[in-house]
C-alpha atoms as one frame of an Amber mdcrd trajectory, in Angstrom:
protein
 -47.150   0.292  16.262 -48.473   1.351  19.667 -45.927   0.079  22.187 -42.308
  -0.282  21.109 -39.286  -1.944  22.707 -35.826  -1.039  21.458 -33.201  -3.597
  22.470 -29.794  -1.932  22.407 -31.260   1.544  22.888 -27.982   3.110  23.993
 -26.003   1.960  20.952 -25.153   3.783  17.736 -28.551   3.443  16.062 -30.631
   2.896  19.188 -29.681   6.130  20.929 -31.057   8.214  18.065 -33.867   5.869
  16.992 -35.351   5.853  20.502 -35.660   9.638  20.538 -37.031   9.744  16.994
 -39.746   7.168  17.774 -40.674   8.901  21.011 -41.345  12.047  19.033 -43.592
  10.074  16.657 -45.432   7.820  19.106 -45.132   9.533  22.479 -42.449   9.233
  25.129 -44.273   6.685  27.280 -44.841   4.294  24.365 -41.172   3.636  23.533
 -39.151   1.565  26.019 -35.370   1.892  25.944 -33.889  -1.561  26.523 -30.315
  -1.637  27.812 -27.804  -3.817  29.647 -25.969  -2.952  32.882 -22.931  -0.857
  32.086 -24.659   0.785  29.125 -27.425   2.658  30.924 -29.367   5.485  29.224
 -28.199   8.983  30.130 -29.444  12.529  29.758 -32.501  13.048  27.586 -32.613
   9.370  26.606 -33.034   8.442  30.271 -35.352  11.265  31.284 -37.733  11.304
  28.312 -39.319   7.872  28.695 -39.351   4.377  30.241 -36.295   2.138  30.289
 -35.748  -1.496  31.240 -32.861  -3.935  31.480 -33.127  -6.266  28.484 -30.369
  -8.778  27.829 -30.940 -10.222  24.367 -29.338 -13.506  25.456 -32.046 -13.967
  28.120 -35.342 -14.977  26.555 -37.279 -14.887  29.833 -36.141 -11.327  30.481
 -37.265 -10.232  27.009 -40.655 -11.894  27.486 -41.133 -10.248  30.883 -40.521
  -6.737  29.511 -42.733  -7.383  26.480 -45.606  -8.432  28.750 -45.096  -5.630
  31.286 -45.178  -2.858  28.680 -47.644  -4.539  26.270 -45.082  -4.405  23.461
 -46.266  -5.017  19.896 -43.065  -4.058  18.014 -39.453  -4.922  18.846 -36.423
  -3.239  17.315 -33.609  -5.723  17.911 -30.424  -3.652  17.643 -28.198  -5.765
  19.885 -25.008  -6.753  18.038 -21.245  -6.435  18.008 -19.978  -4.142  15.266
 -17.874  -5.616  12.489 -14.318  -5.090  13.780 -15.185  -6.194  17.321 -17.156
  -9.176  16.013 -14.118 -10.412  14.122 -12.028 -10.372  17.288 -14.785 -12.023
  19.359 -16.607 -14.364  16.951 -18.194 -16.593  19.607 -19.688 -13.617  21.436
 -20.792 -12.098  18.125 -22.770 -15.262  17.352 -24.225 -15.450  20.862 -25.531
 -11.890  20.735 -26.393 -11.684  17.043 -27.963 -15.104  16.427 -28.778 -16.763
  19.746 -30.146 -13.376  20.825 -32.202 -13.046  17.652 -33.632 -16.522  18.237
 -34.800 -15.405  21.697 -36.418 -12.275  20.271 -38.194 -14.192  17.512 -39.486
 -16.805  19.942 -40.954 -14.101  22.178 -42.428 -12.408  19.114 -43.996 -15.680
  17.994 -45.543 -16.258  21.414 -46.644 -12.666  22.052 -47.630 -11.592  18.540
 -44.959  -8.911  18.066 -43.395  -7.528  14.910 -39.575  -7.586  14.803 -37.063
  -5.378  13.019 -33.410  -6.467  13.003 -30.932  -4.490  10.866 -28.871  -6.321
   8.298 -25.820  -4.974   6.494 -24.032  -4.839   3.178 -21.490  -6.857   5.139
 -23.759  -9.812   4.338 -22.343  -9.744   0.816 -18.872 -10.956  -0.107 -16.111
 -10.889  -2.708 -18.173 -13.013  -5.126 -21.203 -10.697  -4.947 -21.681  -8.564
  -8.102 -20.177  -5.148  -7.343 -22.163  -3.121  -9.871 -25.940  -2.746  -9.536
 -25.956  -5.462  -6.894 -29.235  -7.427  -7.165 -31.534  -7.724  -4.177 -31.328
 -11.511  -4.255 -27.770 -12.472  -5.073 -24.701 -14.416  -3.924 -23.973 -13.882
  -0.240 -20.696 -15.493   0.837 -19.173 -13.177   3.468 -15.808 -14.038   5.013
 -16.266 -12.224   8.314 -18.220 -13.336  11.386 -20.170 -10.089  11.244 -21.252
 -10.863   7.682 -22.079 -14.475   8.541 -24.362 -13.354  11.377 -26.130 -10.899
   9.080 -26.832 -13.546   6.430 -28.129 -15.810   9.180 -30.244 -12.941  10.522
 -31.942 -12.575   7.153 -32.566 -16.308   6.753 -33.787 -16.878  10.307 -36.104
 -13.864  10.123 -37.468 -15.143   6.813 -37.986 -18.583   8.361 -40.063 -17.167
  11.211 -42.201 -15.238   8.756 -42.837 -18.214   6.475 -43.179 -20.794   9.268
 -45.043 -18.835  11.952 -46.240 -15.637  10.297 -44.099 -13.372  12.482 -43.810
  -9.928  10.874 -40.032  -9.718  10.447 -38.231  -6.957   8.556 -34.740  -5.669
   7.900 -32.741  -3.200   5.839 -29.209  -3.831   4.594 -27.403  -0.778   5.884
 -23.993   0.515   4.787 -21.665   2.124   7.328 -23.586   4.732   9.326 -22.094
   8.107  10.221 -23.206   9.827  13.423 -21.885  12.478  15.784 -24.033  11.384
  18.741 -22.201   8.230  19.801 -18.417   7.765  19.717 -16.832   5.197  17.368
 -17.587   1.667  18.553 -15.724  -0.758  16.301 -17.435  -0.518  12.912 -15.524
  -0.858   9.644 -16.346   2.711   8.613 -15.930   4.258  12.065 -12.623   5.738
  10.955 -14.633   8.449   9.169 -15.897   9.674  12.564 -12.844   8.737  14.611
 -10.779  11.115  12.465 -12.679  14.107  13.879 -12.545  12.883  17.478  -8.776
  12.590  17.128  -8.521  16.048  15.569 -10.461  17.620  18.437  -8.125  15.909
  20.910  -5.093  17.111  18.954  -4.086  13.524  18.267  -2.590  11.989  15.152
  -4.876   9.624  13.237  -3.758   6.980  10.775  -6.491   5.864   8.389  -6.783
   2.045   8.387  -7.497   1.814   4.662  -5.569   2.895   1.600  -6.097   6.304
   0.028  -8.863   6.181  -2.595 -10.570   3.072  -1.166 -14.323   3.409  -1.691
 -16.554   2.523   1.267 -20.321   2.995   1.326 -21.651   5.187   4.127 -24.918
   6.811   5.178 -25.785   9.747   7.423 -27.754   8.676  10.506 -30.922  10.760
   9.820 -31.187   9.102   6.383 -30.714   5.676   7.991 -33.503   6.400  10.478
 -35.828   7.461   7.649 -35.062   4.253   5.742 -35.656   2.227   8.874 -38.948
   3.953   9.619 -40.190   3.497   6.061 -39.580  -0.257   6.267 -41.437  -0.769
   9.532 -44.544   1.350   9.011 -46.025   1.043   5.475 -48.721  -1.426   4.489
 -48.786  -4.218   3.575 -47.043  -5.429   6.702 -44.689  -7.763   4.882 -41.848
  -5.731   3.338 -38.875  -7.748   4.533 -35.678  -6.809   2.707 -37.440  -5.400
  -0.330 -34.696  -2.867  -0.842 -31.262  -1.803   0.269 -30.664   1.552   1.894
 -28.943   3.711  -0.705 -25.511   4.835   0.533 -23.002   7.372  -0.670 -19.527
   6.181  -1.629 -16.804   7.776   0.463 -13.071   7.457  -0.010 -10.259   8.839
   2.140  -7.812  11.380   0.779  -4.372  12.367   1.995  -4.639  15.678   3.869
  -0.988  16.064   4.849   1.070  17.112   1.868   3.981  14.812   1.100   7.481
  16.196   1.498   8.639  18.324  -1.424  11.078  16.564  -3.753  14.730  17.445
  -3.314  15.911  20.163  -5.745  17.893  18.918  -8.680  21.599  19.730  -8.682
  22.608  22.598 -10.937  25.918  20.927 -11.742  26.192  19.686 -15.337  25.697
  15.972 -15.761  28.604  13.978 -17.166  28.284  13.070 -20.807  26.969   9.606
 -21.488  29.679   7.123 -22.447  28.919   5.248 -25.605  30.094   1.732 -25.974
  31.359   0.815 -29.379  33.389  -1.783 -31.233
């Protein structure tokens, strides 16, 4: 990788990945792609080049790729799981139509493409213990459907056109840099934001429910490892290993009422 474009650079992963890659490859070699209304700020804006890149506009993507001589694209544009379920048409437009645009530009310009997948691509019928790499994937959410399609479409472009496509199936990612944005596991971060504000927070899942999560620095390391090593083709050869997290009640339940000290009446026996 010499010249990198990150589409969705101001999002949850992109905001931290952009800075991490700039440290590795030099500030001027990593372009932060964003859409109007989600402009880079602070160090992200000041440390390197940025360009408007709407993933639903193939011509715009191609123009930026040519201008900055991009050889690697990190396609991070997507709606998170909860938002995707409430806006399924938009989720498909961004996640799949957008991916198609990125892959077409990559095919024409000779770029490598990384697009994150998710354990949301699995489903209720997927084996829950020691889940195989290649297994049943029948998700029942639009987010999961787009991630399965992402994997298949990326694989198609590799087999059909030789485009270097890669992905990692991430669990929920925990970060303190960006505020919660509609992910299934965002409650684990939202809890602390609410506490700082002095607000009450009601966990959306039952106590003891296990949900896989990963700390952002570990996610970035997993991502980097899957886009750098030789041979080039390492598409979905492993899942990022998460930690299982489950919520626990932190407010003690009300103490039970004290038992009356009055003697109980004797039991009445029924007889013939």
